[in-house]
Amino acid sequence: MRSAGIHHITAIAGDPQLNLDFYTETLGLRLVKRTVNFDDPGSYHFYFGDNIGSPGTIITFFPWPGARRGVRGSGQVTTISFAVPHNSIAFWKERLRANHVIAEEIAGQFGSNALRFLDPDGLQLELIVIPSNIEGSRGSYLKDSATGSLDFARNDRLPSERAIRGFAAPTLEVRRPDPTEKLLTEILGFEFVAEENNRRRLRGNGSYASSAIDLVSSEAGFGQIAVGTVHHIAFRAADDEEQLRVRKQLVARGLNVTPVIDRQYFHSIYFREPNGILFEIATDGPGFHIDEPVDALGETLKLPPVYEPKRNEIERVLPTIHLHHSAAS
Ligand code: ZN
């Protein structure tokens, strides 16, 4: 396998409305799917991404209102980094300030400028500029479909030339980087590209954005997963066959891998890598347009067929949320 890189990252939020408002209104992502946690249908699962829900642009949340905060630490994805276009740091600095978000401008890793800040639940985020000659992630798997004419970055919430272009090397913090790096390079097809201090950058096969991760060796205590922390990171498999091939190799290495699970919008396998981070391998297809048209993504609550008979019950227990909060809509 030569993974194209990150498929999605899933984190835990507190209040669903605050989460929704922050990722759509402040960061300008699109809510591309509003569904429930398939393993716990009494709670939401929100998917945010680019305009057409391309794999590699997706950050998802399980909002757990009232739950305790987690602890950032080793054995976790400790920072989620997004790629933003060249020359857009000043724009984002001002946008975050206007939304009462305290952002610190940092000399990012490997010479890129970056802004670091926390989301409403304390999840650590970064916006990292990508070089001017690189455009970033595109939803290439949708290009030939009826939806291919939609601009992936079209955005009603902010100028599309400033929009987030996918992930930019999120940080995985681990005690013993070697076995994790071996797994990523020998089975998932990542390549080592650069090292800086205790940080090693690995890159998959995809377009510039969303293909890289940073593996950081850390003496920090183990993190605790709850509100404001990352639950898991998913890497892309091109299709079901590739996923099964990888599954076989993981099992041969002695890892405890789940069977293939149907997540409606993709097919998934899960396992803990040697340092305890929950990894998922997710297929690119069928994609988020399987149960609603691309121009209506995220507008209504979508349930997998197994929960559809219980829709009324499920809708009763889910917290009420409002889409399109802003005056602009
Ligand atoms: Zn996932």
mmCIF file of C-alpha atoms and ligand atoms in Angstrom:
data_model
loop_
_atom_site.group_PDB
_atom_site.id
_atom_site.type_symbol
_atom_site.label_atom_id
_atom_site.label_comp_id
_atom_site.label_asym_id
_atom_site.label_seq_id
_atom_site.Cartn_x
_atom_site.Cartn_y
_atom_site.Cartn_z
ATOM 1 C CA MET A 1 0.000 0.000 0.000
ATOM 2 C CA ARG A 2 1.113 3.544 -0.661
ATOM 3 C CA SER A 3 -1.460 5.503 1.342
ATOM 4 C CA ALA A 4 -2.364 8.891 -0.027
ATOM 5 C CA GLY A 5 -2.211 10.085 3.567
ATOM 6 C CA ILE A 6 -4.878 11.163 5.993
ATOM 7 C CA HIS A 7 -8.523 10.317 5.344
ATOM 8 C CA HIS A 8 -9.969 12.019 8.424
ATOM 9 C CA ILE A 9 -9.238 12.842 12.047
ATOM 10 C CA THR A 10 -11.880 12.365 14.727
ATOM 11 C CA ALA A 11 -11.917 14.252 18.014
ATOM 12 C CA ILE A 12 -14.268 14.678 20.941
ATOM 13 C CA ALA A 13 -16.126 17.914 21.532
ATOM 14 C CA GLY A 14 -18.329 19.161 24.361
ATOM 15 C CA ASP A 15 -21.247 21.334 23.320
ATOM 16 C CA PRO A 16 -22.389 20.470 19.766
ATOM 17 C CA GLN A 17 -23.498 24.010 18.909
ATOM 18 C CA LEU A 18 -20.176 25.581 19.931
ATOM 19 C CA ASN A 19 -18.355 22.916 17.936
ATOM 20 C CA LEU A 20 -20.522 23.454 14.867
ATOM 21 C CA ASP A 21 -20.206 27.226 14.990
ATOM 22 C CA PHE A 22 -16.438 27.168 15.447
ATOM 23 C CA TYR A 23 -15.604 24.819 12.582
ATOM 24 C CA THR A 24 -18.070 26.315 10.105
ATOM 25 C CA GLU A 25 -18.254 29.997 10.971
ATOM 26 C CA THR A 26 -14.771 30.639 12.339
ATOM 27 C CA LEU A 27 -12.663 28.145 10.382
ATOM 28 C CA GLY A 28 -14.919 28.219 7.326
ATOM 29 C CA LEU A 29 -15.222 24.476 6.813
ATOM 30 C CA ARG A 30 -18.439 23.008 5.504
ATOM 31 C CA LEU A 31 -20.588 20.671 7.586
ATOM 32 C CA VAL A 32 -20.604 17.810 5.072
ATOM 33 C CA LYS A 33 -22.446 15.261 7.158
ATOM 34 C CA ARG A 34 -24.664 15.399 10.182
ATOM 35 C CA THR A 35 -25.235 11.944 11.550
ATOM 36 C CA VAL A 36 -24.998 9.994 14.784
ATOM 37 C CA ASN A 37 -22.194 7.997 16.333
ATOM 38 C CA PHE A 38 -22.941 4.594 14.770
ATOM 39 C CA ASP A 39 -21.745 2.902 17.967
ATOM 40 C CA ASP A 40 -23.808 5.218 20.187
ATOM 41 C CA PRO A 41 -26.757 6.678 18.231
ATOM 42 C CA GLY A 42 -27.755 8.954 21.123
ATOM 43 C CA SER A 43 -24.899 11.302 20.242
ATOM 44 C CA TYR A 44 -24.083 13.269 17.122
ATOM 45 C CA HIS A 45 -21.287 12.689 14.696
ATOM 46 C CA PHE A 46 -20.383 15.832 12.746
ATOM 47 C CA TYR A 47 -18.160 15.756 9.681
ATOM 48 C CA PHE A 48 -16.557 18.978 8.476
ATOM 49 C CA GLY A 49 -14.526 19.307 5.310
ATOM 50 C CA ASP A 50 -14.137 21.094 2.022
ATOM 51 C CA ASN A 51 -17.099 21.985 -0.143
ATOM 52 C CA ILE A 52 -17.532 18.497 -1.578
ATOM 53 C CA GLY A 53 -16.362 16.429 1.391
ATOM 54 C CA SER A 54 -13.104 15.200 -0.140
ATOM 55 C CA PRO A 55 -11.218 12.530 1.817
ATOM 56 C CA GLY A 56 -8.223 14.225 3.371
ATOM 57 C CA THR A 57 -10.131 17.368 4.302
ATOM 58 C CA ILE A 58 -12.382 15.760 6.893
ATOM 59 C CA ILE A 59 -12.312 16.485 10.608
ATOM 60 C CA THR A 60 -15.081 14.818 12.570
ATOM 61 C CA PHE A 61 -16.395 15.189 16.107
ATOM 62 C CA PHE A 62 -18.368 13.243 18.623
ATOM 63 C CA PRO A 63 -19.924 15.960 20.790
ATOM 64 C CA TRP A 64 -20.362 14.759 24.364
ATOM 65 C CA PRO A 65 -22.149 17.625 26.146
ATOM 66 C CA GLY A 66 -21.210 17.874 29.793
ATOM 67 C CA ALA A 67 -18.434 15.262 29.624
ATOM 68 C CA ARG A 68 -15.088 15.906 31.295
ATOM 69 C CA ARG A 69 -12.069 17.352 29.521
ATOM 70 C CA GLY A 70 -9.352 14.987 28.324
ATOM 71 C CA VAL A 71 -5.621 15.374 28.795
ATOM 72 C CA ARG A 72 -3.220 15.949 25.927
ATOM 73 C CA GLY A 73 -0.247 13.588 26.136
ATOM 74 C CA SER A 74 1.752 10.857 24.521
ATOM 75 C CA GLY A 75 -0.044 8.100 22.648
ATOM 76 C CA GLN A 76 -2.222 10.705 20.944
ATOM 77 C CA VAL A 77 -2.532 12.995 17.979
ATOM 78 C CA THR A 78 -1.766 16.090 20.062
ATOM 79 C CA THR A 79 -2.101 18.826 17.437
ATOM 80 C CA ILE A 80 -4.335 18.958 14.382
ATOM 81 C CA SER A 81 -2.714 21.117 11.736
ATOM 82 C CA PHE A 82 -4.508 22.540 8.718
ATOM 83 C CA ALA A 83 -2.914 23.798 5.524
ATOM 84 C CA VAL A 84 -3.745 27.361 4.513
ATOM 85 C CA PRO A 85 -2.625 29.142 1.356
ATOM 86 C CA HIS A 86 0.564 31.125 1.085
ATOM 87 C CA ASN A 87 0.314 34.682 2.439
ATOM 88 C CA SER A 88 -2.829 34.056 4.437
ATOM 89 C CA ILE A 89 -1.455 34.218 7.994
ATOM 90 C CA ALA A 90 -2.397 37.890 8.456
ATOM 91 C CA PHE A 91 -5.927 37.172 7.243
ATOM 92 C CA TRP A 92 -6.328 34.269 9.677
ATOM 93 C CA LYS A 93 -4.778 36.168 12.551
ATOM 94 C CA GLU A 94 -7.362 38.878 12.127
ATOM 95 C CA ARG A 95 -10.229 36.438 11.577
ATOM 96 C CA LEU A 96 -9.382 34.509 14.733
ATOM 97 C CA ARG A 97 -8.998 37.729 16.743
ATOM 98 C CA ALA A 98 -12.401 38.937 15.494
ATOM 99 C CA ASN A 99 -13.856 35.641 16.738
ATOM 100 C CA HIS A 100 -12.204 36.027 20.173
ATOM 101 C CA VAL A 101 -9.740 33.209 19.589
ATOM 102 C CA ILE A 102 -6.286 33.774 21.049
ATOM 103 C CA ALA A 103 -3.764 32.657 18.437
ATOM 104 C CA GLU A 104 -0.020 32.558 18.794
ATOM 105 C CA GLU A 105 2.093 33.123 15.700
ATOM 106 C CA ILE A 106 4.866 30.557 15.731
ATOM 107 C CA ALA A 107 7.816 29.728 13.562
ATOM 108 C CA GLY A 108 6.279 26.466 12.475
ATOM 109 C CA GLN A 109 8.179 23.286 11.892
ATOM 110 C CA PHE A 110 10.491 22.955 8.899
ATOM 111 C CA GLY A 111 10.452 26.686 8.213
ATOM 112 C CA SER A 112 6.709 27.271 7.670
ATOM 113 C CA ASN A 113 4.836 30.089 9.404
ATOM 114 C CA ALA A 114 1.984 28.964 11.562
ATOM 115 C CA LEU A 115 -0.736 30.052 13.976
ATOM 116 C CA ARG A 116 -1.456 27.930 17.018
ATOM 117 C CA PHE A 117 -4.701 28.152 19.001
ATOM 118 C CA LEU A 118 -7.303 26.102 20.821
ATOM 119 C CA ASP A 119 -10.821 25.274 19.736
ATOM 120 C CA PRO A 120 -13.714 25.902 22.209
ATOM 121 C CA ASP A 121 -12.990 22.566 23.916
ATOM 122 C CA GLY A 122 -9.238 23.036 24.247
ATOM 123 C CA LEU A 123 -8.266 20.923 21.228
ATOM 124 C CA GLN A 124 -4.903 22.219 19.957
ATOM 125 C CA LEU A 125 -4.991 23.381 16.327
ATOM 126 C CA GLU A 126 -2.528 24.952 13.933
ATOM 127 C CA LEU A 127 -2.869 26.726 10.615
ATOM 128 C CA ILE A 128 0.307 26.210 8.620
ATOM 129 C CA VAL A 129 1.044 27.971 5.345
ATOM 130 C CA ILE A 130 1.739 25.791 2.369
ATOM 131 C CA PRO A 131 4.296 26.870 -0.236
ATOM 132 C CA SER A 132 2.958 29.209 -2.926
ATOM 133 C CA ASN A 133 3.542 26.740 -5.759
ATOM 134 C CA ILE A 134 1.421 24.018 -4.223
ATOM 135 C CA GLU A 135 -2.320 24.110 -4.375
ATOM 136 C CA GLY A 136 -3.226 21.505 -1.812
ATOM 137 C CA SER A 137 -5.792 18.799 -1.513
ATOM 138 C CA ARG A 138 -8.433 18.223 -4.139
ATOM 139 C CA GLY A 139 -11.308 15.813 -4.196
ATOM 140 C CA SER A 140 -9.938 13.933 -7.156
ATOM 141 C CA TYR A 141 -12.152 10.926 -6.539
ATOM 142 C CA LEU A 142 -15.169 13.072 -7.350
ATOM 143 C CA LYS A 143 -13.756 14.667 -10.475
ATOM 144 C CA ASP A 144 -15.478 12.403 -12.961
ATOM 145 C CA SER A 145 -18.807 12.274 -11.203
ATOM 146 C CA ALA A 146 -21.723 14.585 -11.725
ATOM 147 C CA THR A 147 -20.426 16.697 -8.883
ATOM 148 C CA GLY A 148 -17.015 17.252 -10.421
ATOM 149 C CA SER A 149 -17.874 20.711 -11.636
ATOM 150 C CA LEU A 150 -18.258 22.042 -8.097
ATOM 151 C CA ASP A 151 -15.298 24.034 -6.894
ATOM 152 C CA PHE A 152 -13.827 22.177 -3.940
ATOM 153 C CA ALA A 153 -12.905 25.399 -2.215
ATOM 154 C CA ARG A 154 -16.061 27.371 -2.989
ATOM 155 C CA ASN A 155 -17.074 28.821 0.259
ATOM 156 C CA ASP A 156 -19.755 31.215 1.388
ATOM 157 C CA ARG A 157 -18.107 31.852 4.705
ATOM 158 C CA LEU A 158 -14.724 33.219 3.690
ATOM 159 C CA PRO A 159 -12.792 34.065 0.515
ATOM 160 C CA SER A 160 -11.960 30.748 -1.148
ATOM 161 C CA GLU A 161 -8.353 31.829 -1.738
ATOM 162 C CA ARG A 162 -7.948 31.854 2.068
ATOM 163 C CA ALA A 163 -9.780 28.595 2.775
ATOM 164 C CA ILE A 164 -8.272 25.642 4.577
ATOM 165 C CA ARG A 165 -6.879 23.140 2.058
ATOM 166 C CA GLY A 166 -6.798 19.991 4.163
ATOM 167 C CA PHE A 167 -4.417 18.876 6.870
ATOM 168 C CA ALA A 168 -0.774 19.909 7.191
ATOM 169 C CA ALA A 169 1.269 17.359 9.101
ATOM 170 C CA PRO A 170 -0.684 16.816 12.343
ATOM 171 C CA THR A 171 1.509 15.855 15.304
ATOM 172 C CA LEU A 172 1.510 12.297 16.658
ATOM 173 C CA GLU A 173 3.251 12.210 20.041
ATOM 174 C CA VAL A 174 4.701 8.890 21.133
ATOM 175 C CA ARG A 175 7.143 7.506 23.708
ATOM 176 C CA ARG A 176 8.948 5.146 21.310
ATOM 177 C CA PRO A 177 8.757 6.458 17.731
ATOM 178 C CA ASP A 178 10.579 3.546 16.070
ATOM 179 C CA PRO A 179 7.823 0.920 15.998
ATOM 180 C CA THR A 180 5.224 3.506 14.942
ATOM 181 C CA GLU A 181 7.457 4.777 12.150
ATOM 182 C CA LYS A 182 8.145 1.225 10.996
ATOM 183 C CA LEU A 183 4.437 0.511 10.785
ATOM 184 C CA LEU A 184 3.802 3.713 8.840
ATOM 185 C CA THR A 185 6.650 3.151 6.401
ATOM 186 C CA GLU A 186 6.613 -0.622 6.006
ATOM 187 C CA ILE A 187 2.870 -1.220 5.837
ATOM 188 C CA LEU A 188 1.072 2.070 5.186
ATOM 189 C CA GLY A 189 3.626 3.292 2.659
ATOM 190 C CA PHE A 190 4.717 6.545 4.269
ATOM 191 C CA GLU A 191 8.236 7.820 3.586
ATOM 192 C CA PHE A 192 10.564 9.660 5.908
ATOM 193 C CA VAL A 193 11.235 13.134 4.462
ATOM 194 C CA ALA A 194 12.821 15.350 7.125
ATOM 195 C CA GLU A 195 13.833 15.632 10.752
ATOM 196 C CA GLU A 196 13.968 18.617 13.102
ATOM 197 C CA ASN A 197 14.805 18.224 16.792
ATOM 198 C CA ASN A 198 12.681 15.318 18.026
ATOM 199 C CA ARG A 199 10.238 15.622 15.126
ATOM 200 C CA ARG A 200 10.272 13.351 12.081
ATOM 201 C CA ARG A 201 8.110 14.155 9.065
ATOM 202 C CA LEU A 202 6.635 11.297 7.081
ATOM 203 C CA ARG A 203 4.780 11.687 3.830
ATOM 204 C CA GLY A 204 2.282 9.538 1.977
ATOM 205 C CA ASN A 205 1.558 9.439 -1.688
ATOM 206 C CA GLY A 206 -1.135 12.121 -2.017
ATOM 207 C CA SER A 207 -1.210 15.769 -2.975
ATOM 208 C CA TYR A 208 0.738 18.129 -0.751
ATOM 209 C CA ALA A 209 -1.934 18.814 1.838
ATOM 210 C CA SER A 210 -3.144 15.895 3.949
ATOM 211 C CA SER A 211 -0.335 13.575 2.941
ATOM 212 C CA ALA A 212 2.111 14.291 5.787
ATOM 213 C CA ILE A 213 2.259 13.583 9.496
ATOM 214 C CA ASP A 214 4.851 14.488 12.113
ATOM 215 C CA LEU A 215 6.009 11.859 14.552
ATOM 216 C CA VAL A 216 7.297 13.468 17.740
ATOM 217 C CA SER A 217 9.136 11.552 20.407
ATOM 218 C CA SER A 218 7.845 12.660 23.769
ATOM 219 C CA GLU A 219 8.520 12.049 27.441
ATOM 220 C CA ALA A 220 5.079 13.435 28.283
ATOM 221 C CA GLY A 221 2.682 11.354 30.341
ATOM 222 C CA PHE A 222 0.025 9.394 28.537
ATOM 223 C CA GLY A 223 -2.927 11.409 27.362
ATOM 224 C CA GLN A 224 -6.496 10.723 28.389
ATOM 225 C CA ILE A 225 -9.078 10.726 25.677
ATOM 226 C CA ALA A 226 -12.148 12.817 26.450
ATOM 227 C CA VAL A 227 -13.437 16.283 25.450
ATOM 228 C CA GLY A 228 -10.836 18.346 23.592
ATOM 229 C CA THR A 229 -8.640 15.460 22.482
ATOM 230 C CA VAL A 230 -8.273 13.390 19.331
ATOM 231 C CA HIS A 231 -10.023 10.028 19.351
ATOM 232 C CA HIS A 232 -8.365 8.533 16.264
ATOM 233 C CA ILE A 233 -6.688 9.250 12.945
ATOM 234 C CA ALA A 234 -7.727 7.541 9.711
ATOM 235 C CA PHE A 235 -5.510 6.885 6.705
ATOM 236 C CA ARG A 236 -6.736 6.455 3.158
ATOM 237 C CA ALA A 237 -7.087 3.146 1.343
ATOM 238 C CA ALA A 238 -7.930 3.471 -2.343
ATOM 239 C CA ASP A 239 -10.528 0.701 -2.246
ATOM 240 C CA ASP A 240 -11.772 -2.395 -0.424
ATOM 241 C CA GLU A 241 -9.107 -4.651 -1.923
ATOM 242 C CA GLU A 242 -6.264 -2.461 -0.780
ATOM 243 C CA GLN A 243 -7.826 -2.289 2.664
ATOM 244 C CA LEU A 244 -8.000 -6.085 2.910
ATOM 245 C CA ARG A 245 -4.391 -6.426 1.760
ATOM 246 C CA VAL A 246 -3.265 -4.013 4.462
ATOM 247 C CA ARG A 247 -5.409 -5.758 7.036
ATOM 248 C CA LYS A 248 -3.649 -9.027 6.290
ATOM 249 C CA GLN A 249 -0.226 -7.423 6.773
ATOM 250 C CA LEU A 250 -1.268 -5.808 10.049
ATOM 251 C CA VAL A 251 -2.602 -9.076 11.382
ATOM 252 C CA ALA A 252 0.602 -10.846 10.279
ATOM 253 C CA ARG A 253 2.485 -8.342 12.422
ATOM 254 C CA GLY A 254 0.503 -9.395 15.445
ATOM 255 C CA LEU A 255 -1.743 -6.335 15.616
ATOM 256 C CA ASN A 256 -5.285 -6.713 16.822
ATOM 257 C CA VAL A 257 -7.315 -5.382 13.877
ATOM 258 C CA THR A 258 -11.113 -5.144 13.715
ATOM 259 C CA PRO A 259 -13.008 -6.727 10.846
ATOM 260 C CA VAL A 260 -14.097 -4.342 8.082
ATOM 261 C CA ILE A 261 -16.889 -2.142 9.437
ATOM 262 C CA ASP A 262 -19.393 -0.391 7.177
ATOM 263 C CA ARG A 263 -19.388 3.302 8.104
ATOM 264 C CA GLN A 264 -21.898 4.149 5.360
ATOM 265 C CA TYR A 265 -19.620 6.783 3.762
ATOM 266 C CA PHE A 266 -16.510 4.583 3.827
ATOM 267 C CA HIS A 267 -15.404 1.166 5.024
ATOM 268 C CA SER A 268 -13.095 1.007 8.019
ATOM 269 C CA ILE A 269 -10.727 -1.159 9.993
ATOM 270 C CA TYR A 270 -9.285 -0.065 13.337
ATOM 271 C CA PHE A 271 -6.266 -1.042 15.408
ATOM 272 C CA ARG A 272 -3.965 0.452 18.054
ATOM 273 C CA GLU A 273 -0.469 1.173 16.795
ATOM 274 C CA PRO A 274 2.409 0.155 19.106
ATOM 275 C CA ASN A 275 2.288 3.414 21.108
ATOM 276 C CA GLY A 276 -1.450 3.223 21.676
ATOM 277 C CA ILE A 277 -2.825 5.688 19.120
ATOM 278 C CA LEU A 278 -6.027 4.396 17.565
ATOM 279 C CA PHE A 279 -5.464 4.118 13.802
ATOM 280 C CA GLU A 280 -8.175 3.580 11.212
ATOM 281 C CA ILE A 281 -7.812 2.679 7.554
ATOM 282 C CA ALA A 282 -10.774 4.069 5.609
ATOM 283 C CA THR A 283 -11.674 3.650 1.956
ATOM 284 C CA ASP A 284 -12.193 6.731 -0.236
ATOM 285 C CA GLY A 285 -15.600 5.505 -1.335
ATOM 286 C CA PRO A 286 -18.535 5.427 -1.374
ATOM 287 C CA GLY A 287 -18.232 9.027 -0.108
ATOM 288 C CA PHE A 288 -20.495 11.595 1.515
ATOM 289 C CA HIS A 289 -22.757 12.074 -1.499
ATOM 290 C CA ILE A 290 -24.140 8.530 -1.174
ATOM 291 C CA ASP A 291 -27.256 9.631 0.765
ATOM 292 C CA GLU A 292 -27.734 13.308 -0.114
ATOM 293 C CA PRO A 293 -26.844 15.564 -3.034
ATOM 294 C CA VAL A 294 -23.584 17.483 -2.815
ATOM 295 C CA ASP A 295 -25.351 20.844 -2.684
ATOM 296 C CA ALA A 296 -27.340 19.724 0.370
ATOM 297 C CA LEU A 297 -24.547 18.028 2.333
ATOM 298 C CA GLY A 298 -25.004 18.370 6.074
ATOM 299 C CA GLU A 299 -28.437 20.000 5.887
ATOM 300 C CA THR A 300 -30.411 17.196 7.494
ATOM 301 C CA LEU A 301 -29.756 14.454 10.012
ATOM 302 C CA LYS A 302 -28.665 11.327 8.163
ATOM 303 C CA LEU A 303 -29.009 7.887 9.717
ATOM 304 C CA PRO A 304 -27.681 4.559 8.471
ATOM 305 C CA PRO A 305 -30.485 2.198 7.368
ATOM 306 C CA VAL A 306 -30.219 0.197 10.600
ATOM 307 C CA TYR A 307 -31.241 3.232 12.694
ATOM 308 C CA GLU A 308 -33.816 4.684 10.318
ATOM 309 C CA PRO A 309 -36.750 2.876 12.017
ATOM 310 C CA LYS A 310 -35.732 4.577 15.274
ATOM 311 C CA ARG A 311 -35.433 8.069 13.800
ATOM 312 C CA ASN A 312 -38.087 9.684 16.008
ATOM 313 C CA GLU A 313 -36.573 8.298 19.162
ATOM 314 C CA ILE A 314 -33.052 9.315 18.130
ATOM 315 C CA GLU A 315 -34.113 12.834 17.149
ATOM 316 C CA ARG A 316 -35.807 13.252 20.530
ATOM 317 C CA VAL A 317 -32.644 12.556 22.520
ATOM 318 C CA LEU A 318 -30.185 14.512 20.341
ATOM 319 C CA PRO A 319 -29.555 18.098 21.477
ATOM 320 C CA THR A 320 -31.192 20.742 19.294
ATOM 321 C CA ILE A 321 -28.712 22.552 17.068
ATOM 322 C CA HIS A 322 -28.999 25.424 14.629
ATOM 323 C CA LEU A 323 -27.212 25.481 11.306
ATOM 324 C CA HIS A 324 -26.334 28.767 9.637
ATOM 325 C CA HIS A 325 -26.060 30.839 12.764
ATOM 326 C CA SER A 326 -24.435 33.798 11.113
ATOM 327 C CA ALA A 327 -26.190 36.895 9.844
ATOM 328 C CA ALA A 328 -24.899 36.083 6.377
ATOM 329 C CA SER A 329 -27.520 33.369 5.946
HETATM 330 ZN ZN ZN B 1 -12.891 7.461 11.871
#
